[in-house]
Amino acid sequence: MRSAPSIVPSDRLDRDIYLVLEDFGARAGCAWRETDEADTDRETVLRDIPSEQYAYPLRFVVFNAVEGWSRDATAEIADELAERAADDSYAASPPLQAFIKANATRPFAVQLALPLREIA
């Protein structure tokens, strides 16, 4: 049996692609976010989440069509977000905190900055 050539243009998509499932509320439900091709890499997705590009993320899936694999990346994204929140000291929104708490495999702990008083 002869195999057919791939319909995926390997020069453009020979990389990992991240998709985000988001909850749009009771009326709209959940949907995979429509995203520009250039914004589907891991670093862009991680940068867009705290900036509230994705308000209520539920699941992350990563795939590579050229290599022929896909997997759930939800826990690893939650772990990375928890680590960045702790390191960068940015304020994680309540929905983001809930996502991290529900999906991270490591504890989510942020050190709060305490105001220092001058000692006379």
mmCIF file of C-alpha atoms in Angstrom:
data_model
loop_
_atom_site.group_PDB
_atom_site.id
_atom_site.type_symbol
_atom_site.label_atom_id
_atom_site.label_comp_id
_atom_site.label_asym_id
_atom_site.label_seq_id
_atom_site.Cartn_x
_atom_site.Cartn_y
_atom_site.Cartn_z
ATOM 1 C CA MET A 1 0.000 0.000 0.000
ATOM 2 C CA ARG A 2 1.352 3.392 -0.992
ATOM 3 C CA SER A 3 1.318 6.132 1.666
ATOM 4 C CA ALA A 4 -0.058 9.540 0.791
ATOM 5 C CA PRO A 5 2.047 12.652 1.319
ATOM 6 C CA SER A 6 1.273 14.744 4.385
ATOM 7 C CA ILE A 7 -1.078 17.670 3.931
ATOM 8 C CA VAL A 8 0.829 19.531 6.668
ATOM 9 C CA PRO A 9 3.409 21.960 5.240
ATOM 10 C CA SER A 10 6.535 20.818 7.094
ATOM 11 C CA ASP A 11 8.374 24.083 6.533
ATOM 12 C CA ARG A 12 5.801 25.951 8.654
ATOM 13 C CA LEU A 13 4.632 23.542 11.320
ATOM 14 C CA ASP A 14 7.657 21.427 12.207
ATOM 15 C CA ARG A 15 7.388 22.584 15.805
ATOM 16 C CA ASP A 16 5.214 21.997 18.846
ATOM 17 C CA ILE A 17 1.804 23.679 18.681
ATOM 18 C CA TYR A 18 -0.113 24.525 21.878
ATOM 19 C CA LEU A 19 -3.910 24.793 21.901
ATOM 20 C CA VAL A 20 -5.949 26.227 24.782
ATOM 21 C CA LEU A 21 -9.414 25.085 25.856
ATOM 22 C CA GLU A 22 -11.159 27.962 27.598
ATOM 23 C CA ASP A 23 -14.378 28.245 29.581
ATOM 24 C CA PHE A 24 -16.478 31.150 28.303
ATOM 25 C CA GLY A 25 -19.188 30.779 30.941
ATOM 26 C CA ALA A 26 -22.540 29.044 31.275
ATOM 27 C CA ARG A 27 -24.105 30.605 28.196
ATOM 28 C CA ALA A 28 -21.209 30.180 25.765
ATOM 29 C CA GLY A 29 -19.588 27.028 27.168
ATOM 30 C CA CYS A 30 -16.086 25.807 26.448
ATOM 31 C CA ALA A 31 -14.174 26.109 23.179
ATOM 32 C CA TRP A 32 -10.685 25.781 21.778
ATOM 33 C CA ARG A 33 -9.372 29.305 21.302
ATOM 34 C CA GLU A 34 -8.816 30.522 17.770
ATOM 35 C CA THR A 35 -5.188 31.606 17.677
ATOM 36 C CA ASP A 36 -2.844 33.001 15.076
ATOM 37 C CA GLU A 37 -0.332 30.403 13.923
ATOM 38 C CA ALA A 38 2.564 32.508 15.186
ATOM 39 C CA ASP A 39 1.109 32.579 18.730
ATOM 40 C CA THR A 40 0.878 28.833 19.332
ATOM 41 C CA ASP A 41 4.374 28.220 20.689
ATOM 42 C CA ARG A 42 4.877 27.406 24.373
ATOM 43 C CA GLU A 43 6.518 30.687 25.394
ATOM 44 C CA THR A 44 3.817 32.847 23.777
ATOM 45 C CA VAL A 45 1.041 30.833 25.424
ATOM 46 C CA LEU A 46 2.768 31.104 28.814
ATOM 47 C CA ARG A 47 3.181 34.863 28.337
ATOM 48 C CA ASP A 48 -0.427 35.384 27.226
ATOM 49 C CA ILE A 49 -2.060 33.607 30.176
ATOM 50 C CA PRO A 50 -1.028 36.017 32.972
ATOM 51 C CA SER A 51 -1.810 38.966 30.709
ATOM 52 C CA GLU A 52 -5.385 37.597 30.674
ATOM 53 C CA GLN A 53 -5.399 36.780 26.960
ATOM 54 C CA TYR A 54 -6.974 33.575 28.258
ATOM 55 C CA ALA A 55 -9.247 34.446 31.175
ATOM 56 C CA TYR A 56 -10.437 30.955 32.203
ATOM 57 C CA PRO A 57 -8.109 28.286 30.755
ATOM 58 C CA LEU A 58 -9.155 24.689 31.365
ATOM 59 C CA ARG A 59 -6.852 22.461 29.329
ATOM 60 C CA PHE A 60 -3.732 22.663 27.185
ATOM 61 C CA VAL A 61 -2.898 20.236 24.406
ATOM 62 C CA VAL A 62 0.428 20.186 22.569
ATOM 63 C CA PHE A 63 1.006 18.425 19.272
ATOM 64 C CA ASN A 64 3.494 18.159 16.464
ATOM 65 C CA ALA A 65 1.785 17.172 13.225
ATOM 66 C CA VAL A 66 5.014 16.498 11.360
ATOM 67 C CA GLU A 67 6.285 14.115 14.055
ATOM 68 C CA GLY A 68 2.786 12.657 14.494
ATOM 69 C CA TRP A 69 2.168 13.002 18.236
ATOM 70 C CA SER A 70 -0.046 14.882 20.684
ATOM 71 C CA ARG A 71 -0.460 14.948 24.470
ATOM 72 C CA ASP A 72 -2.146 16.749 27.330
ATOM 73 C CA ALA A 73 0.156 19.518 28.607
ATOM 74 C CA THR A 74 -2.187 20.935 31.263
ATOM 75 C CA ALA A 75 -0.156 19.894 34.337
ATOM 76 C CA GLU A 76 3.175 21.057 32.934
ATOM 77 C CA ILE A 77 1.703 24.446 31.957
ATOM 78 C CA ALA A 78 0.170 24.795 35.446
ATOM 79 C CA ASP A 79 3.533 23.945 37.044
ATOM 80 C CA GLU A 80 5.342 26.480 34.871
ATOM 81 C CA LEU A 81 2.778 29.181 35.657
ATOM 82 C CA ALA A 82 3.061 28.461 39.389
ATOM 83 C CA GLU A 83 6.846 28.715 39.191
ATOM 84 C CA ARG A 84 6.692 31.981 37.240
ATOM 85 C CA ALA A 85 4.133 33.429 39.639
ATOM 86 C CA ALA A 86 6.405 32.624 42.576
ATOM 87 C CA ASP A 87 9.582 33.891 40.874
ATOM 88 C CA ASP A 88 8.274 36.994 39.146
ATOM 89 C CA SER A 89 5.952 38.069 41.967
ATOM 90 C CA TYR A 90 3.170 38.983 39.564
ATOM 91 C CA ALA A 91 -0.371 38.883 40.848
ATOM 92 C CA ALA A 92 -2.116 35.788 39.512
ATOM 93 C CA SER A 93 -5.810 36.440 38.910
ATOM 94 C CA PRO A 94 -8.308 34.324 40.896
ATOM 95 C CA PRO A 95 -9.189 32.201 37.812
ATOM 96 C CA LEU A 96 -5.481 31.615 37.152
ATOM 97 C CA GLN A 97 -4.912 30.662 40.793
ATOM 98 C CA ALA A 98 -7.824 28.214 40.545
ATOM 99 C CA PHE A 99 -6.367 26.710 37.352
ATOM 100 C CA ILE A 100 -2.961 26.275 38.984
ATOM 101 C CA LYS A 101 -4.441 24.810 42.168
ATOM 102 C CA ALA A 102 -6.543 22.318 40.197
ATOM 103 C CA ASN A 103 -3.798 21.201 37.798
ATOM 104 C CA ALA A 104 -0.309 21.792 39.219
ATOM 105 C CA THR A 105 1.663 18.801 40.410
ATOM 106 C CA ARG A 106 3.738 20.969 42.764
ATOM 107 C CA PRO A 107 2.449 23.318 45.498
ATOM 108 C CA PHE A 108 1.674 26.893 44.487
ATOM 109 C CA ALA A 109 3.201 29.292 46.988
ATOM 110 C CA VAL A 110 3.904 32.950 46.426
ATOM 111 C CA GLN A 111 6.088 34.917 48.823
ATOM 112 C CA LEU A 112 4.442 38.237 49.542
ATOM 113 C CA ALA A 113 6.673 41.259 49.658
ATOM 114 C CA LEU A 114 6.678 42.862 53.100
ATOM 115 C CA PRO A 115 7.279 46.586 53.458
ATOM 116 C CA LEU A 116 10.527 47.368 55.223
ATOM 117 C CA ARG A 117 10.729 50.156 57.763
ATOM 118 C CA GLU A 118 13.772 52.286 58.200
ATOM 119 C CA ILE A 119 15.558 51.567 61.392
ATOM 120 C CA ALA A 120 16.509 54.801 63.165
#
